[in-house]
């Protein structure tokens, strides 16, 4: 019983700090979009949406799933952590090279544009992020969310400030790049400094990393598949309907899924390490999982209902009258966001039980379904794409929940 109470108290404190951090960084991000939407064009937002999808996908592979493997593993040794650190840094460097090389494929798929230059500038952020990634993972594993909150808020503040100053000085779409690179550098530097109780030694052994690789590779595939699933719509819209349509969609989508980025990560970010601590006790794990689903549903539903009701004034106040075309898209995507939010805790549960392979296979199943929904919906324009996403999410939620 004392162990349950202690863990519960630490989890509650973690939720408090995580919620504060998420609310503040989410507000900063909203300020960034609102300011840039009044300076940049929908085409600029469409271009950066494609760039972030490409670099983000490469970054998911570069992670190698090691972060969640460290959290899931009970007591990794110092030697294992050092070996894993250098492995992730090397993977980050390779990821930067791959992202930079992808410019040729992008140019072939989308034609001449600013995309190639944007990707080349974005790519170094992958290796920069890898330098502080393991330090932040160890803070999360230890439920030290107060320190993580400081890191997240500080880096987000610098990134948003850099992007707004760049936009005001006439940097155009490249303002997103300077904001991203500034944020990545500050995050890694602070994570290493704050987590300096552990620093890597000049040690690397293949034997040290072998217990993490199987879990990590499946987790890499799962995260990459999940990321591709979450962003495939943007790649297809940019190709089929053009950068301007993607810009209106991207702004509507970012606002519509804001509850998922503000509410859901608070709960799931804390619940995963807590689930991992309970992985050997199915009764406690079941009770905790059902509680998380209940809390998320009670929080998300009224928020989405309110957003649906005030869609038009919300868009006009935040982004300006020039983004009126995003209003109907926003109203449709809100429905999609609610169904997706219900499913979010499943990933943490599967990973806590070491079922990364199952999570990976589920995302592979989803990809062709959502791709088909986007392709079919595109015949009716950007609204058709939005409705296709809602139909796919609605059709999948109940069968998958029941089966799991």
Tab-separated table of C-alpha atoms in Angstrom:
chain	number	residue	atom	x	y	z
A	1	UNK	CA	0.000	0.000	0.000
A	2	UNK	CA	2.717	2.589	0.841
A	3	UNK	CA	4.284	1.911	-2.570
A	4	UNK	CA	0.918	2.530	-4.273
A	5	UNK	CA	0.449	5.797	-2.385
A	6	UNK	CA	3.956	7.008	-3.147
A	7	UNK	CA	3.649	6.186	-6.834
A	8	UNK	CA	0.222	7.818	-7.000
A	9	UNK	CA	1.538	10.989	-5.370
A	10	UNK	CA	4.481	11.159	-7.763
A	11	UNK	CA	2.150	10.559	-10.718
A	12	UNK	CA	-0.204	13.351	-9.562
A	13	UNK	CA	2.707	15.775	-9.196
A	14	UNK	CA	3.922	14.689	-12.614
A	15	UNK	CA	0.515	15.431	-14.129
A	16	UNK	CA	0.493	18.865	-12.479
A	17	UNK	CA	3.894	19.842	-13.863
A	18	UNK	CA	3.254	18.238	-17.247
A	19	UNK	CA	-0.096	20.015	-17.556
A	20	UNK	CA	1.497	23.365	-16.697
A	21	UNK	CA	4.270	22.837	-19.222
A	22	UNK	CA	1.907	21.642	-21.941
A	23	UNK	CA	-0.530	24.519	-21.385
A	24	UNK	CA	2.215	27.142	-21.564
A	25	UNK	CA	4.029	25.653	-24.575
A	26	UNK	CA	0.679	25.133	-26.322
A	27	UNK	CA	-0.245	28.766	-25.715
A	28	UNK	CA	3.147	29.870	-27.030
A	29	UNK	CA	2.690	27.771	-30.152
A	30	UNK	CA	-0.768	29.261	-30.683
A	31	UNK	CA	0.691	32.761	-30.363
A	32	UNK	CA	3.335	31.836	-32.913
A	33	UNK	CA	0.760	30.602	-35.445
A	34	UNK	CA	-1.521	33.598	-34.815
A	35	UNK	CA	1.277	36.122	-35.394
A	36	UNK	CA	2.787	34.345	-38.400
A	37	UNK	CA	-0.664	33.844	-39.967
A	38	UNK	CA	-0.933	37.637	-40.202
A	39	UNK	CA	2.483	37.967	-41.839
A	40	UNK	CA	2.915	34.865	-43.999
A	41	UNK	CA	0.705	33.368	-46.708
A	42	UNK	CA	-1.268	30.089	-46.719
A	43	UNK	CA	1.282	28.817	-49.258
A	44	UNK	CA	4.086	29.388	-46.722
A	45	UNK	CA	2.189	27.336	-44.143
A	46	UNK	CA	1.662	24.614	-46.756
A	47	UNK	CA	5.370	24.464	-47.591
A	48	UNK	CA	6.455	24.248	-43.964
A	49	UNK	CA	3.867	21.522	-43.331
A	50	UNK	CA	5.561	19.318	-45.948
A	51	UNK	CA	9.042	20.119	-44.601
A	52	UNK	CA	8.172	19.243	-41.011
A	53	UNK	CA	6.548	15.977	-42.091
A	54	UNK	CA	9.664	14.879	-44.000
A	55	UNK	CA	12.201	15.858	-41.324
A	56	UNK	CA	9.950	14.611	-38.519
A	57	UNK	CA	9.630	11.201	-40.154
A	58	UNK	CA	13.404	10.894	-40.473
A	59	UNK	CA	13.782	11.956	-36.836
A	60	UNK	CA	11.420	9.165	-35.731
A	61	UNK	CA	13.730	6.625	-37.374
A	62	UNK	CA	16.815	8.296	-35.878
A	63	UNK	CA	15.427	7.826	-32.374
A	64	UNK	CA	15.675	4.014	-32.834
A	65	UNK	CA	12.989	3.630	-30.149
A	66	UNK	CA	15.705	3.738	-27.503
A	67	UNK	CA	13.993	6.359	-25.352
A	68	UNK	CA	10.931	4.248	-24.573
A	69	UNK	CA	13.121	1.140	-24.267
A	70	UNK	CA	15.087	2.868	-21.479
A	71	UNK	CA	11.840	3.763	-19.676
A	72	UNK	CA	10.461	0.241	-20.096
A	73	UNK	CA	13.687	-1.442	-18.878
A	74	UNK	CA	13.803	-1.720	-15.083
A	75	UNK	CA	17.414	-0.826	-14.208
A	76	UNK	CA	19.729	-0.008	-17.141
A	77	UNK	CA	23.418	0.119	-16.169
A	78	UNK	CA	25.726	3.109	-16.648
A	79	UNK	CA	27.570	1.208	-19.363
A	80	UNK	CA	24.343	0.499	-21.216
A	81	UNK	CA	23.255	4.130	-20.983
A	82	UNK	CA	26.584	5.378	-22.337
A	83	UNK	CA	26.501	2.934	-25.243
A	84	UNK	CA	22.909	3.886	-26.029
A	85	UNK	CA	23.750	7.603	-25.892
A	86	UNK	CA	26.475	7.339	-28.536
A	87	UNK	CA	24.271	5.101	-30.643
A	88	UNK	CA	21.520	7.750	-30.639
A	89	UNK	CA	23.952	10.568	-31.468
A	90	UNK	CA	25.320	8.555	-34.389
A	91	UNK	CA	21.777	7.813	-35.544
A	92	UNK	CA	20.969	11.537	-35.304
A	93	UNK	CA	23.933	12.374	-37.531
A	94	UNK	CA	22.842	9.762	-40.068
A	95	UNK	CA	19.290	11.108	-39.879
A	96	UNK	CA	20.516	14.623	-40.656
A	97	UNK	CA	22.320	13.317	-43.745
A	98	UNK	CA	19.252	11.355	-44.905
A	99	UNK	CA	16.926	14.332	-44.443
A	100	UNK	CA	19.312	16.554	-46.416
A	101	UNK	CA	19.507	13.913	-49.157
A	102	UNK	CA	15.701	13.751	-49.342
A	103	UNK	CA	15.660	17.142	-51.050
A	104	UNK	CA	16.134	15.425	-54.425
A	105	UNK	CA	13.061	13.232	-53.891
A	106	UNK	CA	11.000	16.213	-52.730
A	107	UNK	CA	11.993	18.249	-55.753
A	108	UNK	CA	10.924	15.392	-58.007
A	109	UNK	CA	7.572	14.922	-56.267
A	110	UNK	CA	6.547	18.548	-55.757
A	111	UNK	CA	8.484	20.370	-58.463
A	112	UNK	CA	10.652	23.497	-58.054
A	113	UNK	CA	9.914	25.407	-54.838
A	114	UNK	CA	11.527	26.522	-51.590
A	115	UNK	CA	11.129	23.008	-50.155
A	116	UNK	CA	14.677	21.843	-50.860
A	117	UNK	CA	16.327	24.811	-49.143
A	118	UNK	CA	13.969	24.568	-46.175
A	119	UNK	CA	14.713	20.870	-45.645
A	120	UNK	CA	18.472	21.447	-45.873
A	121	UNK	CA	18.238	24.049	-43.106
A	122	UNK	CA	15.855	21.980	-40.973
A	123	UNK	CA	17.971	18.809	-41.137
A	124	UNK	CA	20.693	19.780	-38.578
A	125	UNK	CA	17.979	20.023	-35.934
A	126	UNK	CA	17.837	16.206	-35.911
A	127	UNK	CA	21.401	15.716	-34.649
A	128	UNK	CA	21.089	18.712	-32.308
A	129	UNK	CA	18.038	17.107	-30.683
A	130	UNK	CA	19.823	13.761	-30.281
A	131	UNK	CA	22.484	15.333	-28.027
A	132	UNK	CA	20.039	15.996	-25.193
A	133	UNK	CA	17.406	13.358	-25.879
A	134	UNK	CA	18.606	10.682	-23.461
A	135	UNK	CA	18.936	13.178	-20.608
A	136	UNK	CA	15.282	14.137	-21.032
A	137	UNK	CA	14.277	10.463	-21.198
A	138	UNK	CA	16.000	9.750	-17.875
A	139	UNK	CA	14.197	12.699	-16.295
A	140	UNK	CA	10.905	11.285	-17.567
A	141	UNK	CA	11.757	7.790	-16.328
A	142	UNK	CA	12.385	9.228	-12.862
A	143	UNK	CA	9.083	11.174	-13.014
A	144	UNK	CA	11.054	14.432	-12.672
A	145	UNK	CA	8.502	16.452	-14.591
A	146	UNK	CA	9.237	19.741	-12.816
A	147	UNK	CA	12.674	19.842	-14.426
A	148	UNK	CA	11.265	18.733	-17.765
A	149	UNK	CA	8.667	21.497	-17.577
A	150	UNK	CA	11.390	24.127	-17.207
A	151	UNK	CA	13.262	22.708	-20.202
A	152	UNK	CA	10.162	22.555	-22.397
A	153	UNK	CA	8.897	26.039	-21.539
A	154	UNK	CA	12.328	27.653	-21.936
A	155	UNK	CA	13.067	26.060	-25.310
A	156	UNK	CA	9.558	26.798	-26.626
A	157	UNK	CA	9.839	30.446	-25.562
A	158	UNK	CA	13.147	30.871	-27.382
A	159	UNK	CA	11.850	29.107	-30.498
A	160	UNK	CA	8.636	31.126	-30.705
A	161	UNK	CA	10.504	34.367	-30.068
A	162	UNK	CA	13.063	33.594	-32.774
A	163	UNK	CA	10.398	32.739	-35.361
A	164	UNK	CA	8.329	35.879	-34.676
A	165	UNK	CA	11.360	38.186	-34.762
A	166	UNK	CA	12.491	36.537	-38.018
A	167	UNK	CA	9.036	36.948	-39.588
A	168	UNK	CA	8.852	40.618	-38.577
A	169	UNK	CA	12.290	41.183	-40.117
A	170	UNK	CA	11.145	39.785	-43.467
A	171	UNK	CA	12.537	36.239	-43.362
A	172	UNK	CA	9.246	34.821	-44.683
A	173	UNK	CA	8.776	31.062	-44.513
A	174	UNK	CA	12.347	30.684	-43.192
A	175	UNK	CA	11.179	32.148	-39.866
A	176	UNK	CA	9.897	28.648	-39.021
A	177	UNK	CA	13.410	27.272	-39.561
A	178	UNK	CA	15.140	29.720	-37.215
A	179	UNK	CA	12.522	29.072	-34.547
A	180	UNK	CA	12.910	25.296	-34.818
A	181	UNK	CA	16.722	25.324	-34.709
A	182	UNK	CA	16.803	27.744	-31.764
A	183	UNK	CA	14.317	25.645	-29.803
A	184	UNK	CA	16.189	22.387	-30.527
A	185	UNK	CA	19.525	23.827	-29.388
A	186	UNK	CA	18.146	25.282	-26.140
A	187	UNK	CA	16.240	22.067	-25.328
A	188	UNK	CA	19.304	19.845	-25.726
A	189	UNK	CA	21.613	22.220	-23.852
A	190	UNK	CA	19.240	22.517	-20.893
A	191	UNK	CA	18.491	18.772	-20.813
A	192	UNK	CA	22.196	17.923	-20.614
A	193	UNK	CA	22.857	20.593	-17.977
A	194	UNK	CA	19.852	19.788	-15.760
A	195	UNK	CA	20.349	16.045	-16.087
A	196	UNK	CA	24.091	16.290	-15.466
A	197	UNK	CA	23.915	13.841	-12.515
A	198	UNK	CA	24.361	11.333	-15.311
A	199	UNK	CA	26.707	12.094	-18.189
A	200	UNK	CA	27.886	9.575	-20.810
A	201	UNK	CA	31.379	8.161	-20.611
A	202	UNK	CA	33.574	7.346	-23.599
A	203	UNK	CA	32.247	3.808	-23.642
A	204	UNK	CA	30.456	1.811	-26.315
A	205	UNK	CA	29.700	-1.897	-26.451
A	206	UNK	CA	27.407	-3.845	-28.751
A	207	UNK	CA	26.657	-6.181	-25.855
A	208	UNK	CA	25.254	-3.242	-23.852
A	209	UNK	CA	22.721	-2.231	-26.476
A	210	UNK	CA	21.486	-5.701	-27.500
A	211	UNK	CA	18.745	-5.971	-24.785
A	212	UNK	CA	17.233	-2.707	-26.059
A	213	UNK	CA	17.452	-3.261	-29.799
A	214	UNK	CA	14.541	-5.673	-30.294
A	215	UNK	CA	12.125	-3.469	-28.360
A	216	UNK	CA	13.661	-0.340	-29.865
A	217	UNK	CA	13.418	-1.464	-33.487
A	218	UNK	CA	9.754	-2.319	-33.160
A	219	UNK	CA	9.235	0.966	-31.341
A	220	UNK	CA	11.066	2.794	-34.153
A	221	UNK	CA	8.805	1.185	-36.708
A	222	UNK	CA	5.739	1.915	-34.587
A	223	UNK	CA	6.659	5.584	-34.053
A	224	UNK	CA	7.556	6.070	-37.715
A	225	UNK	CA	4.329	4.373	-38.828
A	226	UNK	CA	2.316	6.424	-36.334
A	227	UNK	CA	3.986	9.643	-37.489
A	228	UNK	CA	3.434	8.783	-41.149
A	229	UNK	CA	-0.170	7.926	-40.330
A	230	UNK	CA	-0.631	11.280	-38.559
A	231	UNK	CA	0.958	13.323	-41.351
A	232	UNK	CA	0.304	11.354	-44.517
A	233	UNK	CA	-2.726	13.557	-45.195
A	234	UNK	CA	-0.470	16.610	-45.466
A	235	UNK	CA	1.897	14.958	-47.936
A	236	UNK	CA	-0.999	13.807	-50.118
A	237	UNK	CA	-2.870	17.124	-49.935
A	238	UNK	CA	0.279	19.042	-50.904
A	239	UNK	CA	0.753	16.770	-53.899
A	240	UNK	CA	-2.894	16.470	-55.010
A	241	UNK	CA	-4.413	19.853	-54.118
A	242	UNK	CA	-1.411	22.216	-53.855
A	243	UNK	CA	0.428	24.202	-51.173
A	244	UNK	CA	-2.283	26.840	-50.685
A	245	UNK	CA	-5.004	24.260	-49.934
A	246	UNK	CA	-2.570	22.521	-47.611
A	247	UNK	CA	-1.938	25.837	-45.833
A	248	UNK	CA	-5.638	26.332	-45.023
A	249	UNK	CA	-5.907	22.682	-43.962
A	250	UNK	CA	-2.721	22.789	-41.869
A	251	UNK	CA	-3.849	25.829	-39.859
A	252	UNK	CA	-7.317	24.304	-39.274
A	253	UNK	CA	-5.784	20.967	-38.300
A	254	UNK	CA	-3.297	22.468	-35.833
A	255	UNK	CA	-6.062	24.336	-34.031
A	256	UNK	CA	-8.533	21.435	-34.124
A	257	UNK	CA	-6.107	18.953	-32.564
A	258	UNK	CA	-4.915	21.454	-29.965
A	259	UNK	CA	-6.755	19.566	-27.170
A	260	UNK	CA	-4.781	16.471	-28.186
A	261	UNK	CA	-1.535	18.405	-27.806
A	262	UNK	CA	-2.587	20.164	-24.607
A	263	UNK	CA	-4.643	17.594	-22.680
A	264	UNK	CA	-3.685	14.150	-23.955
A	265	UNK	CA	0.134	14.390	-23.614
A	266	UNK	CA	-0.260	15.508	-20.013
A	267	UNK	CA	-2.032	12.270	-19.145
A	268	UNK	CA	-0.207	9.867	-21.478
A	269	UNK	CA	3.244	11.381	-20.824
A	270	UNK	CA	2.912	10.562	-17.133
A	271	UNK	CA	0.886	7.365	-17.514
A	272	UNK	CA	3.465	5.510	-19.645
A	273	UNK	CA	6.276	5.448	-17.045
A	274	UNK	CA	3.649	4.706	-14.376
A	275	UNK	CA	2.251	1.848	-16.492
A	276	UNK	CA	5.815	0.568	-16.944
A	277	UNK	CA	6.281	0.450	-13.164
A	278	UNK	CA	3.078	-1.641	-12.903
A	279	UNK	CA	3.842	-3.933	-15.853
A	280	UNK	CA	3.996	-7.068	-13.683
A	281	UNK	CA	0.673	-6.440	-11.920
A	282	UNK	CA	-2.184	-6.750	-14.401
A	283	UNK	CA	-4.911	-5.859	-11.893
A	284	UNK	CA	-3.311	-2.498	-11.003
A	285	UNK	CA	-2.437	-1.881	-14.644
A	286	UNK	CA	-6.003	-2.530	-15.813
A	287	UNK	CA	-7.446	-0.192	-13.192
A	288	UNK	CA	-4.956	2.565	-14.040
A	289	UNK	CA	-5.540	2.243	-17.794
A	290	UNK	CA	-9.335	2.459	-17.502
A	291	UNK	CA	-8.975	5.507	-15.265
A	292	UNK	CA	-6.812	7.230	-17.875
A	293	UNK	CA	-9.381	6.543	-20.627
A	294	UNK	CA	-12.155	7.882	-18.396
A	295	UNK	CA	-10.293	11.086	-17.551
A	296	UNK	CA	-9.347	11.770	-21.187
A	297	UNK	CA	-12.920	11.271	-22.381
A	298	UNK	CA	-14.361	13.562	-19.701
A	299	UNK	CA	-11.805	16.272	-20.526
A	300	UNK	CA	-11.826	16.079	-24.325
A	301	UNK	CA	-15.536	15.856	-25.111
A	302	UNK	CA	-16.724	19.203	-23.656
A	303	UNK	CA	-13.658	20.975	-25.076
A	304	UNK	CA	-14.352	19.687	-28.601
A	305	UNK	CA	-18.052	20.489	-28.303
A	306	UNK	CA	-17.190	24.063	-27.347
A	307	UNK	CA	-14.704	24.421	-30.214
A	308	UNK	CA	-17.291	23.152	-32.690
A	309	UNK	CA	-19.819	25.723	-31.458
A	310	UNK	CA	-17.553	28.786	-31.759
A	311	UNK	CA	-15.550	27.742	-34.830
A	312	UNK	CA	-16.036	30.868	-36.979
A	313	UNK	CA	-15.207	33.553	-34.377
A	314	UNK	CA	-12.380	31.384	-33.030
A	315	UNK	CA	-10.650	31.209	-36.424
A	316	UNK	CA	-11.213	34.907	-37.177
A	317	UNK	CA	-9.955	36.115	-33.796
A	318	UNK	CA	-6.839	33.928	-33.740
A	319	UNK	CA	-5.766	34.003	-37.396
A	320	UNK	CA	-7.678	36.896	-38.969
A	321	UNK	CA	-10.442	37.198	-41.579
A	322	UNK	CA	-8.101	36.047	-44.337
A	323	UNK	CA	-8.315	32.473	-43.048
A	324	UNK	CA	-12.114	32.108	-43.351
A	325	UNK	CA	-11.657	29.131	-45.707
A	326	UNK	CA	-10.260	27.189	-42.746
A	327	UNK	CA	-13.531	27.423	-40.744
A	328	UNK	CA	-15.472	24.528	-42.365
A	329	UNK	CA	-12.318	22.414	-42.404
A	330	UNK	CA	-11.806	23.088	-38.709
A	331	UNK	CA	-15.389	22.050	-37.876
A	332	UNK	CA	-14.932	18.701	-39.616
A	333	UNK	CA	-11.481	17.981	-38.173
A	334	UNK	CA	-12.779	18.598	-34.644
A	335	UNK	CA	-14.849	15.399	-35.000
A	336	UNK	CA	-11.741	13.517	-36.136
A	337	UNK	CA	-9.746	14.769	-33.144
A	338	UNK	CA	-12.261	13.490	-30.622
A	339	UNK	CA	-12.119	9.908	-31.917
A	340	UNK	CA	-8.326	9.935	-32.099
A	341	UNK	CA	-8.040	11.224	-28.523
A	342	UNK	CA	-9.949	8.252	-27.121
A	343	UNK	CA	-7.360	5.848	-28.559
A	344	UNK	CA	-4.232	7.640	-27.313
A	345	UNK	CA	-3.658	5.681	-24.032
A	346	UNK	CA	-3.501	2.367	-25.908
A	347	UNK	CA	0.055	3.046	-27.116
A	348	UNK	CA	1.417	3.550	-23.604
A	349	UNK	CA	-0.321	0.400	-22.359
A	350	UNK	CA	1.089	-1.778	-25.144
A	351	UNK	CA	4.613	-0.400	-24.678
A	352	UNK	CA	4.487	-0.866	-20.895
A	353	UNK	CA	3.689	-4.538	-21.488
A	354	UNK	CA	6.542	-4.830	-24.003
A	355	UNK	CA	4.115	-5.256	-26.921
A	356	UNK	CA	5.852	-2.824	-29.281
A	357	UNK	CA	5.433	-5.299	-32.151
A	358	UNK	CA	1.653	-5.290	-31.798
A	359	UNK	CA	1.551	-1.492	-31.684
A	360	UNK	CA	3.673	-1.393	-34.847
A	361	UNK	CA	1.369	-3.820	-36.698
A	362	UNK	CA	-1.707	-1.820	-35.755
A	363	UNK	CA	-0.232	1.347	-37.251
A	364	UNK	CA	0.725	-0.528	-40.411
A	365	UNK	CA	-2.917	-1.598	-40.670
A	366	UNK	CA	-4.136	1.992	-40.294
A	367	UNK	CA	-1.873	3.541	-42.954
A	368	UNK	CA	-3.561	2.161	-46.124
A	369	UNK	CA	-7.011	2.805	-44.621
A	370	UNK	CA	-6.332	6.499	-43.973
A	371	UNK	CA	-4.422	6.881	-47.249
A	372	UNK	CA	-7.439	5.488	-49.102
A	373	UNK	CA	-9.719	7.882	-47.199
A	374	UNK	CA	-7.585	10.880	-48.244
A	375	UNK	CA	-7.288	9.777	-51.874
A	376	UNK	CA	-11.010	9.117	-52.241
A	377	UNK	CA	-11.944	12.281	-50.373
A	378	UNK	CA	-9.660	14.433	-52.552
A	379	UNK	CA	-12.129	13.938	-55.425
A	380	UNK	CA	-14.391	16.364	-53.520
A	381	UNK	CA	-11.607	18.806	-52.686
A	382	UNK	CA	-10.132	19.624	-49.298
A	383	UNK	CA	-13.493	19.223	-47.499
A	384	UNK	CA	-13.778	15.733	-48.943
A	385	UNK	CA	-10.369	14.871	-47.469
A	386	UNK	CA	-11.507	16.042	-44.017
A	387	UNK	CA	-14.688	13.955	-44.155
A	388	UNK	CA	-12.701	10.946	-45.350
A	389	UNK	CA	-10.486	11.203	-42.245
A	390	UNK	CA	-13.541	11.396	-39.963
A	391	UNK	CA	-15.179	8.349	-41.574
A	392	UNK	CA	-11.968	6.311	-41.264
A	393	UNK	CA	-11.459	7.268	-37.591
A	394	UNK	CA	-15.083	6.500	-36.723
A	395	UNK	CA	-15.016	3.128	-38.489
A	396	UNK	CA	-11.804	1.997	-36.777
A	397	UNK	CA	-12.321	3.138	-33.177
A	398	UNK	CA	-14.869	0.603	-31.905
A	399	UNK	CA	-13.507	-2.573	-33.593
A	400	UNK	CA	-9.932	-1.906	-32.468
A	401	UNK	CA	-10.936	-0.944	-28.915
A	402	UNK	CA	-13.094	-4.087	-28.615
A	403	UNK	CA	-10.346	-6.367	-29.965
A	404	UNK	CA	-7.658	-4.943	-27.689
